[in-house]
CSV table of C-alpha atoms and ligand atoms in Angstrom, one decimal:
chain,number,residue,atom,x,y,z
R,1,MET,CA,-24.1,0.3,-1.9
R,2,PRO,CA,-22.4,3.5,-2.7
R,3,VAL,CA,-25.0,5.6,-4.3
R,4,LEU,CA,-22.8,8.6,-5.1
R,5,TYR,CA,-20.4,6.4,-7.0
R,6,ARG,CA,-23.2,5.0,-9.1
R,7,ASP,CA,-24.9,8.3,-9.7
R,8,TYR,CA,-21.7,10.1,-10.6
R,9,ARG,CA,-20.3,7.4,-12.9
R,10,PRO,CA,-19.2,9.4,-16.0
R,11,LYS,CA,-21.2,8.6,-19.1
R,12,SER,CA,-18.9,10.4,-21.6
R,13,PHE,CA,-15.2,10.8,-22.0
R,14,SER,CA,-15.4,14.4,-21.1
R,15,GLU,CA,-16.8,13.6,-17.7
R,16,VAL,CA,-14.0,11.3,-16.8
R,17,ILE,CA,-11.5,12.9,-14.4
R,18,ASN,CA,-7.9,13.2,-15.7
R,19,GLN,CA,-6.6,10.4,-18.0
R,20,GLU,CA,-6.3,13.0,-20.7
R,21,HIS,CA,-4.0,11.1,-23.1
R,22,ILE,CA,-6.3,8.0,-22.9
R,23,LYS,CA,-9.5,9.9,-23.6
R,24,THR,CA,-8.0,11.9,-26.5
R,25,THR,CA,-6.5,8.9,-28.2
R,26,LEU,CA,-9.7,6.8,-27.9
R,27,GLN,CA,-12.0,9.6,-29.0
R,28,LYS,CA,-9.9,10.3,-32.1
R,29,ALA,CA,-9.8,6.6,-32.9
R,30,VAL,CA,-13.6,6.3,-32.5
R,31,ALA,CA,-14.2,9.4,-34.6
R,32,ALA,CA,-11.9,8.2,-37.3
R,33,GLY,CA,-13.2,4.6,-37.1
R,34,THR,CA,-9.7,3.3,-36.6
R,35,PHE,CA,-10.1,1.9,-33.1
R,36,ALA,CA,-8.4,-1.4,-32.2
R,37,HIS,CA,-10.1,-4.7,-31.6
R,38,ALA,CA,-8.4,-5.5,-28.4
R,39,TYR,CA,-7.5,-3.1,-25.6
R,40,LEU,CA,-5.7,-3.5,-22.3
R,41,PHE,CA,-6.6,-1.0,-19.5
R,42,THR,CA,-4.2,-1.2,-16.6
R,43,GLY,CA,-4.1,0.8,-13.4
R,44,THR,CA,-5.0,0.7,-9.7
R,45,ARG,CA,-8.6,0.5,-8.5
R,46,GLY,CA,-10.9,3.4,-8.9
R,47,THR,CA,-9.0,5.1,-11.7
R,48,GLY,CA,-11.7,4.7,-14.4
R,49,LYS,CA,-10.8,1.6,-16.3
R,50,THR,CA,-14.3,0.0,-16.4
R,51,THR,CA,-16.0,3.3,-16.8
R,52,VAL,CA,-13.9,4.2,-19.8
R,53,ALA,CA,-14.4,0.7,-21.2
R,54,ARG,CA,-18.2,1.1,-21.0
R,55,ILE,CA,-18.0,4.6,-22.6
R,56,LEU,CA,-15.9,3.2,-25.4
R,57,ALA,CA,-18.3,0.3,-25.9
R,58,ARG,CA,-21.1,2.8,-26.4
R,59,ALA,CA,-19.1,5.3,-28.5
R,60,ILE,CA,-18.1,2.7,-31.2
R,61,ASN,CA,-21.8,1.5,-31.4
R,62,CYS,CA,-23.5,4.9,-31.1
R,63,ALA,CA,-25.7,5.9,-34.1
R,64,LYS,CA,-25.1,9.6,-33.4
R,65,GLN,CA,-21.5,9.5,-32.2
R,66,LYS,CA,-20.0,13.0,-32.3
R,67,ASN,CA,-16.2,13.7,-31.9
R,68,GLY,CA,-15.8,10.2,-30.5
R,69,GLU,CA,-18.3,10.7,-27.7
R,70,PRO,CA,-21.5,8.5,-27.4
R,71,CYS,CA,-24.8,10.3,-27.5
R,72,ASN,CA,-26.2,8.2,-24.7
R,73,SER,CA,-29.7,8.5,-26.1
R,74,CYS,CA,-29.8,6.4,-29.3
R,75,ASP,CA,-31.1,2.8,-29.1
R,76,ASN,CA,-27.6,1.3,-29.0
R,77,CYS,CA,-26.5,3.6,-26.3
R,78,LYS,CA,-29.6,2.9,-24.3
R,79,GLN,CA,-29.2,-0.8,-24.7
R,80,PHE,CA,-25.6,-0.6,-23.3
R,81,LEU,CA,-26.5,1.8,-20.6
R,82,ASN,CA,-29.3,-0.4,-19.3
R,83,SER,CA,-27.2,-3.6,-19.8
R,84,THR,CA,-29.9,-5.1,-21.9
R,85,GLY,CA,-29.3,-7.1,-25.0
R,86,LEU,CA,-26.5,-9.4,-25.8
R,87,ASP,CA,-24.0,-7.1,-27.5
R,88,LEU,CA,-22.2,-6.0,-24.4
R,89,VAL,CA,-20.8,-8.8,-22.4
R,90,GLU,CA,-19.0,-8.0,-19.1
R,91,ILE,CA,-17.1,-10.7,-17.3
R,92,ASP,CA,-15.5,-10.5,-13.9
R,93,ALA,CA,-12.5,-12.8,-14.3
R,94,ALA,CA,-12.1,-12.9,-10.6
R,95,SER,CA,-15.1,-15.2,-10.4
R,96,ASN,CA,-14.9,-16.7,-13.9
R,97,THR,CA,-11.4,-17.9,-14.1
R,98,GLY,CA,-11.8,-21.1,-16.0
R,99,VAL,CA,-11.3,-22.0,-19.6
R,100,GLU,CA,-15.0,-22.8,-20.0
R,101,ASN,CA,-15.8,-19.2,-19.3
R,102,ILE,CA,-13.7,-18.1,-22.3
R,103,ARG,CA,-15.1,-20.9,-24.4
R,104,GLU,CA,-18.6,-19.4,-23.8
R,105,ILE,CA,-17.3,-16.2,-25.2
R,106,THR,CA,-15.9,-17.8,-28.3
R,107,GLU,CA,-19.2,-19.6,-28.8
R,108,HIS,CA,-20.9,-16.2,-28.4
R,109,LEU,CA,-18.5,-14.7,-30.9
R,110,LYS,CA,-19.7,-16.8,-33.7
R,111,PHE,CA,-23.0,-14.9,-33.9
R,112,SER,CA,-23.1,-11.4,-35.3
R,113,PRO,CA,-24.3,-8.6,-33.0
R,114,THR,CA,-28.0,-8.5,-32.5
R,115,ARG,CA,-28.6,-4.8,-32.7
R,116,ALA,CA,-25.3,-3.0,-32.3
R,117,LYS,CA,-22.5,-2.8,-34.8
R,118,TYR,CA,-20.0,-4.5,-32.6
R,119,LYS,CA,-20.1,-7.0,-29.8
R,120,VAL,CA,-18.0,-5.7,-26.9
R,121,PHE,CA,-16.5,-8.0,-24.3
R,122,ILE,CA,-15.2,-6.3,-21.2
R,123,ILE,CA,-13.1,-8.6,-19.1
R,124,ASP,CA,-12.4,-7.2,-15.6
R,125,GLU,CA,-9.5,-8.3,-13.5
R,126,VAL,CA,-8.2,-10.3,-16.5
R,127,HIS,CA,-5.0,-11.3,-14.7
R,128,MET,CA,-7.2,-13.7,-12.6
R,129,LEU,CA,-7.8,-16.0,-15.6
R,130,SER,CA,-6.4,-19.5,-15.4
R,131,LYS,CA,-3.6,-20.6,-17.8
R,132,GLY,CA,-6.0,-22.5,-19.9
R,133,ALA,CA,-8.4,-19.6,-20.1
R,134,PHE,CA,-5.5,-17.3,-21.2
R,135,ASN,CA,-4.6,-19.7,-24.0
R,136,ALA,CA,-8.2,-19.8,-25.2
R,137,LEU,CA,-8.4,-16.0,-25.0
R,138,LEU,CA,-5.1,-15.8,-26.9
R,139,LYS,CA,-6.5,-17.9,-29.8
R,140,THR,CA,-9.5,-15.5,-30.0
R,141,LEU,CA,-7.3,-12.4,-29.9
R,142,GLU,CA,-5.1,-13.8,-32.7
R,143,GLU,CA,-8.1,-13.9,-35.1
R,144,PRO,CA,-10.9,-11.9,-33.7
R,145,PRO,CA,-14.0,-11.6,-35.9
R,146,ALA,CA,-14.5,-8.1,-37.4
R,147,HIS,CA,-17.6,-7.5,-35.3
R,148,ALA,CA,-15.8,-8.1,-31.9
R,149,VAL,CA,-14.0,-5.7,-29.6
R,150,PHE,CA,-12.2,-6.8,-26.5
R,151,ILE,CA,-11.5,-4.6,-23.6
R,152,LEU,CA,-9.4,-6.2,-20.9
R,153,ALA,CA,-8.9,-4.5,-17.6
R,154,THR,CA,-6.5,-5.3,-14.8
R,155,THR,CA,-5.0,-3.9,-11.6
R,156,GLU,CA,-2.0,-6.3,-11.9
R,157,VAL,CA,-0.6,-6.2,-15.4
R,158,HIS,CA,2.5,-8.1,-14.5
R,159,LYS,CA,0.3,-11.2,-14.2
R,160,VAL,CA,-1.0,-10.9,-17.7
R,161,PRO,CA,1.0,-13.0,-20.2
R,162,ALA,CA,3.2,-11.1,-22.6
R,163,THR,CA,1.5,-12.9,-25.5
R,164,ILE,CA,-1.8,-11.4,-24.5
R,165,ILE,CA,-0.4,-7.9,-23.9
R,166,SER,CA,1.3,-7.9,-27.3
R,167,ARG,CA,-2.1,-8.5,-29.0
R,168,THR,CA,-3.7,-5.5,-27.4
R,169,GLN,CA,-3.4,-1.7,-27.4
R,170,ARG,CA,-2.4,-0.8,-23.9
R,171,PHE,CA,-3.4,2.2,-21.8
R,172,ASP,CA,-2.0,2.8,-18.4
R,173,PHE,CA,-4.5,4.6,-16.1
R,174,LYS,CA,-2.9,6.9,-13.6
R,175,LYS,CA,-4.0,7.4,-10.0
R,176,ILE,CA,-6.0,10.6,-9.6
R,177,ASP,CA,-3.9,13.3,-8.1
R,178,ASN,CA,-5.1,14.9,-4.8
R,179,THR,CA,-5.8,18.3,-6.3
R,180,SER,CA,-8.1,17.0,-9.0
R,181,LEU,CA,-9.8,14.6,-6.6
R,182,LEU,CA,-10.4,17.5,-4.1
R,183,GLU,CA,-11.8,19.7,-6.8
R,184,TYR,CA,-14.1,16.9,-7.9
R,185,LEU,CA,-15.3,16.1,-4.3
R,186,GLU,CA,-16.0,19.8,-3.8
R,187,GLU,CA,-18.1,19.8,-6.9
R,188,VAL,CA,-20.1,16.7,-5.9
R,189,SER,CA,-20.6,18.0,-2.3
R,190,LYS,CA,-22.0,21.2,-3.7
R,191,LYS,CA,-24.4,19.5,-6.1
R,192,GLU,CA,-25.5,17.0,-3.4
R,193,LYS,CA,-25.8,19.8,-0.8
R,194,ILE,CA,-23.5,17.9,1.6
R,195,LYS,CA,-22.2,20.2,4.3
R,196,ILE,CA,-18.5,19.3,4.7
R,197,ASP,CA,-15.5,21.6,5.4
R,198,LYS,CA,-12.4,21.6,3.3
R,199,GLU,CA,-10.3,20.0,6.0
R,200,SER,CA,-12.6,17.0,6.1
R,201,LEU,CA,-12.6,16.7,2.3
R,202,GLU,CA,-8.8,16.7,2.3
R,203,LEU,CA,-8.9,13.9,4.8
R,204,VAL,CA,-11.3,12.0,2.5
R,205,VAL,CA,-8.9,12.6,-0.4
R,206,ASN,CA,-5.9,11.3,1.5
R,207,SER,CA,-7.7,8.2,2.5
R,208,ALA,CA,-8.9,7.5,-1.0
R,209,GLU,CA,-5.3,7.2,-2.3
R,210,GLY,CA,-6.1,8.2,-5.8
R,211,SER,CA,-9.3,6.2,-6.2
R,212,VAL,CA,-12.4,8.1,-7.3
R,213,ARG,CA,-14.5,5.1,-6.3
R,214,ASP,CA,-13.1,5.1,-2.7
R,215,ALA,CA,-13.4,8.9,-2.4
R,216,LEU,CA,-17.1,8.8,-3.3
R,217,SER,CA,-17.8,5.8,-1.1
R,218,ILE,CA,-16.3,7.6,1.9
R,219,LEU,CA,-18.2,10.8,1.1
R,220,ASP,CA,-21.3,8.8,0.9
R,221,LYS,CA,-20.8,7.4,4.4
R,222,LEU,CA,-20.1,10.9,5.7
R,223,SER,CA,-23.1,12.4,4.0
R,224,THR,CA,-25.4,10.7,6.6
R,225,PHE,CA,-24.4,13.4,9.0
R,226,ASP,CA,-26.2,16.8,8.9
R,227,LYS,CA,-22.9,18.7,8.9
R,228,ILE,CA,-19.5,17.1,8.8
R,229,ASP,CA,-16.5,18.4,10.7
R,230,LEU,CA,-13.0,17.0,11.0
R,231,ALA,CA,-13.5,15.1,14.2
R,232,GLN,CA,-16.5,13.2,12.8
R,233,ALA,CA,-14.6,12.5,9.6
R,234,GLU,CA,-11.7,11.2,11.6
R,235,ALA,CA,-13.9,9.1,13.8
R,236,LEU,CA,-15.7,7.6,10.8
R,237,LEU,CA,-12.6,7.0,8.8
R,238,GLY,CA,-10.9,5.4,11.8
R,239,ILE,CA,-8.1,7.9,11.4
R,240,THR,CA,-6.7,8.6,14.8
R,241,ASN,CA,-5.0,12.0,15.1
R,242,VAL,CA,-1.6,12.7,16.5
R,243,ILE,CA,-3.1,13.4,19.9
R,244,ALA,CA,-4.2,9.8,20.2
R,245,SER,CA,-0.8,8.5,19.1
R,246,GLN,CA,0.9,10.8,21.6
R,247,LYS,CA,-1.3,9.6,24.5
R,248,PHE,CA,-0.7,6.0,23.5
R,249,LEU,CA,3.1,6.5,23.3
R,250,ASP,CA,3.1,8.1,26.8
R,251,LEU,CA,1.3,5.1,28.2
R,252,LEU,CA,3.8,2.7,26.5
R,253,ASN,CA,6.8,4.7,27.7
R,254,SER,CA,5.6,4.7,31.3
R,255,LYS,CA,5.1,0.9,31.0
R,256,ASP,CA,1.5,1.3,31.9
R,257,ALA,CA,0.2,-1.9,30.2
R,258,ALA,CA,-3.3,-1.8,31.7
R,259,GLY,CA,-3.6,1.9,30.8
R,260,ALA,CA,-2.4,1.2,27.2
R,261,LEU,CA,-4.8,-1.8,26.8
R,262,ASN,CA,-7.7,0.2,28.2
R,263,PHE,CA,-6.9,3.0,25.8
R,264,LEU,CA,-6.9,0.7,22.9
R,265,SER,CA,-10.2,-0.9,23.9
R,266,GLU,CA,-11.8,2.5,24.2
R,267,ILE,CA,-10.7,3.8,20.8
R,268,PHE,CA,-11.5,0.5,19.1
R,269,ASN,CA,-15.0,0.5,20.7
R,270,SER,CA,-15.5,4.0,19.3
R,271,GLY,CA,-15.1,2.6,15.8
R,272,VAL,CA,-11.4,3.2,15.1
R,273,ASP,CA,-10.0,0.6,12.8
R,274,PRO,CA,-7.0,-1.2,14.5
R,275,ILE,CA,-5.1,-1.5,11.2
R,276,GLN,CA,-5.5,2.2,10.5
R,277,PHE,CA,-4.6,3.0,14.1
R,278,ASN,CA,-1.4,0.9,13.8
R,279,LYS,CA,-0.5,2.6,10.5
R,280,ASP,CA,-1.0,6.1,12.0
R,281,PHE,CA,0.9,5.2,15.2
R,282,LEU,CA,3.9,4.0,13.1
R,283,GLU,CA,3.8,7.2,11.1
R,284,TYR,CA,3.9,9.1,14.4
R,285,LEU,CA,6.8,6.9,15.7
R,286,ARG,CA,8.7,7.8,12.6
R,287,LYS,CA,8.3,11.5,13.4
R,288,VAL,CA,9.6,10.9,16.9
R,289,LEU,CA,12.5,9.0,15.5
R,290,MET,CA,13.3,11.8,13.0
R,291,ILE,CA,13.2,14.4,15.8
R,292,SER,CA,15.3,12.3,18.1
R,293,LEU,CA,17.9,11.9,15.2
R,294,GLY,CA,18.0,15.7,15.1
R,295,ALA,CA,16.2,16.0,11.7
R,296,ASP,CA,14.8,19.4,11.1
R,297,MET,CA,11.5,18.6,9.4
R,298,ASP,CA,8.2,20.3,8.9
R,299,PHE,CA,5.5,17.9,10.1
R,300,ALA,CA,2.5,20.2,9.7
R,301,LEU,CA,1.5,19.8,13.3
R,302,ASP,CA,0.2,22.5,15.6
R,303,GLN,CA,2.4,24.1,18.3
R,304,SER,CA,1.3,21.9,21.2
R,305,GLN,CA,1.7,18.8,19.2
R,306,ILE,CA,5.2,19.7,18.1
R,307,GLU,CA,6.1,20.4,21.8
R,308,ASN,CA,4.8,17.0,22.8
R,309,LEU,CA,6.6,15.4,19.9
R,310,LYS,CA,9.9,16.9,21.0
R,311,ARG,CA,9.2,16.0,24.6
R,312,GLN,CA,8.6,12.4,23.7
R,313,ALA,CA,11.6,12.3,21.4
R,314,GLY,CA,13.7,13.4,24.4
R,315,GLU,CA,12.1,11.0,26.9
R,316,ILE,CA,12.2,7.8,25.0
R,317,LYS,CA,15.6,6.1,24.8
R,318,GLY,CA,16.8,5.6,21.3
R,319,GLN,CA,17.0,1.9,21.4
R,320,HIS,CA,13.6,1.5,23.1
R,321,LEU,CA,12.1,3.6,20.4
R,322,MET,CA,13.6,1.3,17.7
R,323,TYR,CA,12.2,-1.6,19.7
R,324,ILE,CA,8.7,-0.2,19.8
R,325,ILE,CA,8.8,0.6,16.1
R,326,ARG,CA,9.8,-3.0,15.4
R,327,LEU,CA,6.9,-4.3,17.6
R,328,PHE,CA,4.3,-2.3,15.7
R,329,LEU,CA,5.8,-3.1,12.3
R,330,ARG,CA,5.4,-6.8,13.3
R,331,ALA,CA,1.8,-6.1,14.3
R,332,ASN,CA,1.3,-4.6,10.8
R,333,LYS,CA,2.2,-8.0,9.3
R,334,ASP,CA,0.3,-10.0,11.9
R,335,PHE,CA,-3.1,-8.6,10.9
R,336,ALA,CA,-3.0,-11.0,8.0
R,337,ILE,CA,-2.8,-14.1,10.2
R,338,SER,CA,-4.6,-12.9,13.3
R,339,PRO,CA,-8.1,-14.3,14.0
R,340,ASN,CA,-8.9,-11.0,15.8
R,341,VAL,CA,-8.1,-7.6,14.3
R,342,GLU,CA,-7.4,-6.0,17.7
R,343,LEU,CA,-5.0,-8.6,18.9
R,344,PRO,CA,-1.7,-7.7,17.0
R,345,VAL,CA,-1.8,-4.1,18.3
R,346,GLU,CA,-2.7,-5.3,21.9
R,347,ILE,CA,0.2,-7.8,21.8
R,348,ALA,CA,2.6,-5.1,20.6
R,349,ALA,CA,1.4,-2.8,23.3
R,350,ALA,CA,1.8,-5.4,26.0
R,351,GLU,CA,5.3,-6.3,24.8
R,352,ALA,CA,6.3,-2.7,24.7
R,353,CYS,CA,5.3,-2.4,28.3
R,354,PHE,CA,6.7,-5.6,29.7
R,355,THR,CA,9.9,-6.1,27.8
R,356,GLU,CA,12.9,-4.5,29.4
R,357,THR,CA,15.2,-3.3,26.8
R,358,VAL,CA,18.6,-1.6,27.4
R,359,VAL,CA,17.9,1.5,29.3
R,360,ALA,CA,20.1,4.6,29.4
R,361,SER,CA,21.1,5.9,32.7
R,362,LYS,CA,21.3,9.5,31.6
R,363,PRO,CA,18.8,11.7,29.7
R,364,VAL,CA,18.8,11.2,25.9
R,365,ALA,CA,19.9,14.2,24.0
R,366,SER,CA,18.7,15.0,20.5
R,367,LYS,CA,21.1,12.5,18.9
R,368,ALA,CA,19.4,9.4,19.9
R,369,LEU,CA,21.5,7.0,17.8
R,370,GLU,CA,24.7,8.2,19.3
R,371,THR,CA,23.2,8.0,22.8
R,372,SER,CA,21.9,4.5,22.3
R,373,LYS,CA,25.3,3.4,21.0
R,374,GLU,CA,26.8,4.8,24.2
R,375,THR,CA,24.1,3.1,26.1
R,376,VAL,CA,24.9,-0.3,24.6
R,377,LYS,CA,28.6,0.3,25.3
R,378,GLU,CA,27.9,1.3,28.9
R,379,VAL,CA,25.9,-1.9,29.5
R,380,LYS,CA,28.4,-4.0,27.6
R,381,LYS,CA,31.4,-2.9,29.5
R,382,LYS,CA,30.2,-4.5,32.7
R,383,PRO,CA,30.1,-8.2,31.5
R,384,SER,CA,33.2,-10.0,30.3
R,385,VAL,CA,34.4,-9.6,26.7
R,386,ASP,CA,32.8,-12.8,25.3
R,387,LYS,CA,29.3,-11.9,26.5
R,388,ILE,CA,26.2,-13.1,24.8
R,389,VAL,CA,23.9,-10.5,23.3
R,390,SER,CA,20.3,-11.4,23.4
R,391,GLU,CA,18.3,-11.8,20.2
R,392,ALA,CA,15.9,-9.0,21.3
R,393,GLU,CA,18.9,-6.7,21.7
R,394,VAL,CA,20.2,-7.6,18.2
R,395,PHE,CA,16.8,-7.1,16.7
R,396,ALA,CA,16.3,-3.8,18.5
R,397,ALA,CA,19.7,-2.5,17.3
R,398,TRP,CA,19.3,-3.8,13.7
R,399,PRO,CA,18.4,-0.4,12.3
R,400,GLU,CA,21.5,1.1,13.8
R,401,VAL,CA,23.6,-1.7,12.4
R,402,LEU,CA,22.1,-1.0,9.0
R,403,LEU,CA,22.9,2.7,9.3
R,404,GLU,CA,26.5,1.9,10.1
R,405,LEU,CA,26.6,-0.5,7.2
R,406,LYS,CA,25.2,2.1,4.9
R,407,GLU,CA,27.9,4.6,5.9
R,408,GLN,CA,30.7,2.1,5.6
R,409,ALA,CA,29.8,-0.2,2.7
R,410,SER,CA,26.8,1.1,0.6
R,411,THR,CA,27.0,-1.8,-1.9
R,412,LEU,CA,26.8,-4.4,0.9
R,413,PHE,CA,24.0,-2.4,2.5
R,414,ALA,CA,22.1,-2.7,-0.8
R,415,VAL,CA,22.5,-6.5,-0.6
R,416,MET,CA,21.5,-6.5,3.1
R,417,LYS,CA,18.2,-4.8,2.3
R,418,ASN,CA,17.1,-7.9,0.6
R,419,VAL,CA,18.0,-10.2,3.4
R,420,TYR,CA,15.9,-11.3,6.3
R,421,LEU,CA,17.4,-11.6,9.7
R,422,GLN,CA,16.0,-14.9,10.8
R,423,SER,CA,17.5,-15.3,14.2
R,424,ALA,CA,20.3,-14.0,16.4
R,425,GLU,CA,20.8,-16.5,19.2
R,426,ASN,CA,24.1,-16.9,21.1
R,427,ASN,CA,25.8,-14.3,19.0
R,428,HIS,CA,25.1,-16.3,15.8
R,429,LEU,CA,23.2,-14.5,13.1
R,430,ILE,CA,21.2,-16.4,10.5
R,431,LEU,CA,20.5,-14.4,7.4
R,432,GLN,CA,17.9,-15.7,5.1
R,433,CYS,CA,18.2,-14.8,1.4
R,434,ASP,CA,15.6,-15.2,-1.4
R,435,PHE,CA,18.2,-15.3,-4.1
R,436,LYS,CA,21.5,-17.1,-4.6
R,437,PHE,CA,23.4,-14.0,-5.7
R,438,HIS,CA,22.5,-12.3,-2.4
R,439,LYS,CA,23.8,-15.3,-0.5
R,440,ASP,CA,26.9,-15.4,-2.6
R,441,ALA,CA,27.5,-11.7,-2.0
R,442,LEU,CA,27.2,-12.1,1.8
R,443,GLU,CA,29.5,-15.1,1.8
R,444,ASN,CA,32.2,-13.2,0.0
R,445,ALA,CA,35.0,-13.2,2.5
R,446,LYS,CA,35.6,-9.4,2.3
R,447,ASN,CA,31.9,-8.6,2.7
R,448,LYS,CA,31.6,-11.0,5.6
R,449,ASP,CA,34.5,-9.4,7.3
R,450,VAL,CA,33.0,-5.9,7.0
R,451,LEU,CA,29.7,-7.1,8.4
R,452,LEU,CA,31.2,-9.0,11.3
R,453,LYS,CA,33.5,-6.0,12.1
R,454,ILE,CA,30.4,-3.7,12.3
R,455,LEU,CA,28.6,-6.2,14.5
R,456,ASN,CA,31.5,-6.9,16.8
R,457,ASN,CA,32.3,-3.2,17.2
R,458,HIS,CA,28.7,-2.4,17.8
R,459,PHE,CA,28.1,-4.9,20.5
R,460,GLU,CA,31.7,-5.2,21.7
R,461,THR,CA,31.8,-9.0,21.4
R,462,GLU,CA,32.3,-11.7,18.9
R,463,PHE,CA,29.6,-12.7,16.3
R,464,SER,CA,29.4,-15.4,13.7
R,465,LEU,CA,27.3,-15.4,10.5
R,466,GLU,CA,25.4,-18.0,8.6
R,467,THR,CA,23.5,-17.4,5.3
R,468,ILE,CA,20.8,-19.7,4.1
R,469,LEU,CA,18.9,-19.8,0.8
R,470,GLN,CA,15.2,-20.0,1.6
R,471,LYS,CA,12.4,-18.4,-0.3
R,472,LYS,CA,9.2,-16.9,1.3
R,473,GLU,CA,9.0,-18.9,4.5
R,474,ARG,CA,9.6,-16.3,7.2
R,475,ALA,CA,10.4,-17.2,10.7
R,476,GLU,CA,9.9,-14.7,13.5
R,477,GLY,CA,12.8,-12.5,12.5
R,478,ILE,CA,13.4,-9.1,11.0
R,479,ASP,CA,12.5,-8.0,7.5
R,480,THR,CA,15.5,-5.8,6.9
R,481,GLN,CA,13.9,-4.1,3.9
R,482,ALA,CA,10.8,-3.2,5.8
R,483,VAL,CA,12.9,-1.9,8.7
R,484,ALA,CA,15.1,0.1,6.3
R,485,PHE,CA,12.1,1.6,4.5
R,486,GLU,CA,9.9,2.3,7.5
R,487,VAL,CA,12.6,3.6,9.8
R,488,PHE,CA,14.8,5.5,7.5
R,489,GLY,CA,12.3,6.4,4.8
R,490,PRO,CA,12.7,5.8,1.0
R,491,GLU,CA,15.6,8.2,0.8
R,492,LEU,CA,17.8,6.0,3.0
R,493,SER,CA,16.4,2.6,2.1
M,501,ZN,ZN1,-25.8,6.8,-29.1
C-alpha cells in the first residue's frame, strides 16, 4: 500500500499539482453556487481526477467554504473525508458494471441527503459500465434531482457514449509535466527526509510518465533504502542502463547464444523486469540504427558509451540489425500471450544468435542502409534471376522497402503503414488490411505496379501481391505500422 500517495493526497484545490484551468473553473463555480450537476473528468491515470472529484464533493457541501475551497474541518467535510455517512457514494465501475448497480443509485437518489446539502456520486472508470447501465445512468442524468451531483471519471473517454458526455460538463486532465513532477518529488523527499539524489529522482519522474500516483509509489519503494543512488534506483525500477544493452548486443552479434541467455538469466534474477529490459534494449537498438544511418543526434550518453555505440553500429550489418529489431519488437508483443515473462526475450535472443541472415562480406560503413542494399544485391547476383527470396529475408528488409516506398510514393506509403505483412512465401506477399479502402488503394493497378517495382528492384527477382480484408486476427507476420514507428520514429512514420 503506497503510504506516500495516501499521505500526500491533496485535500484542497490549491494543493493539486497543475490542472490550473480545471481548479479555477471549479472553484469559481462553487463560490458562486453555479456548479453543474454532472461532471465528466477524463485523463490518464494519476492525473488527479478522483482527488479533484473528492475535493469538489466537499467544497459544495462545506459549511465554511471559502473561495470555492473546502474547510476540511466542518462536520460535512469530516464526514466526506472519513467516508462516513451516506451522502458521498463512490462506485468503481470496473467492478460494478451492471444495470443493477446504477439502479441502486437511482433508488438511493430518491432520498434527500442525510446531513450534507448534496448527495455526491463519484463513478470511477465510468467507461466500464454495461450498455444497460449507461442507459439507466442516462435517464438519471436527464432529470437529476436538485440534491444530486454526479462526477464521472474515466481514462478512456472514447468508450463513453456521446449521449452521456453531452449531459455533463467535461474537464480534460493533462498529464503532469516532468518539471512539475520533479519539483513536487523534491518537495516530498525533503519533507519525508528521504535521501535521494536528483539523478535518481529524474529517473523516477521518467518512469512515472506523468502520473503523480506512480511517482509517489516508486518513491515509496525507494525510500526503504537509507540513501538512494542511481544504481539502486535503476535496479529497483528494473531499468537497465545502456551498458547492459551494449553488453547484450555484443553477445548477440557474436552469436553467443549461451552467453546471451546466461546474461539474461543473471539480470532477471537480480530483479530487472523483462518487459522493461526489452523496451530499453529496443530504445538502444534504435540509437544504433540512427548512428548506422549516419544520423547526427545527441543521445545524452557519456563518452565511452558513445564510442561503444559507434563501434556496434559499425560492426553490425545493417540487415542483421533490422532483423534483431524485428525480433525484439515481436517479443514486445509476445509478453501478452506468454505464460512466462522471460520467455519472449529469451526466444528473441536465441533466434538472433541462431538465424543466419544475409551477411556482408565487407565492413559496413556508416550508411548501413546502402550497404545492406549492396549486400542483398551481392548475394542475389549469384543465383539465377527467378530466385526465391526467403520470408525471413523479406521481413528483415521490410523497413528498407518502406523507406524506398516513402521516397518514391508517399501517399502509398501512408496506406502501407496501415497494412500488415502477413506472409512472404515463394516471392508471394500477402498483405492484410483492416479496412476496405486500404485494400482498394493497394489493388489500384498503378499503386500495385509501384509497389511491385520497388520489391522486384530491391530483391532483383519477380514478386506477386495479394491483399486480403481481415480485421484483428494477426498471423505471424509484420506489423508495418509498428515497424515504421519503432524503426524510423514518429517523424518518418
Ligand atoms: Zn467544511
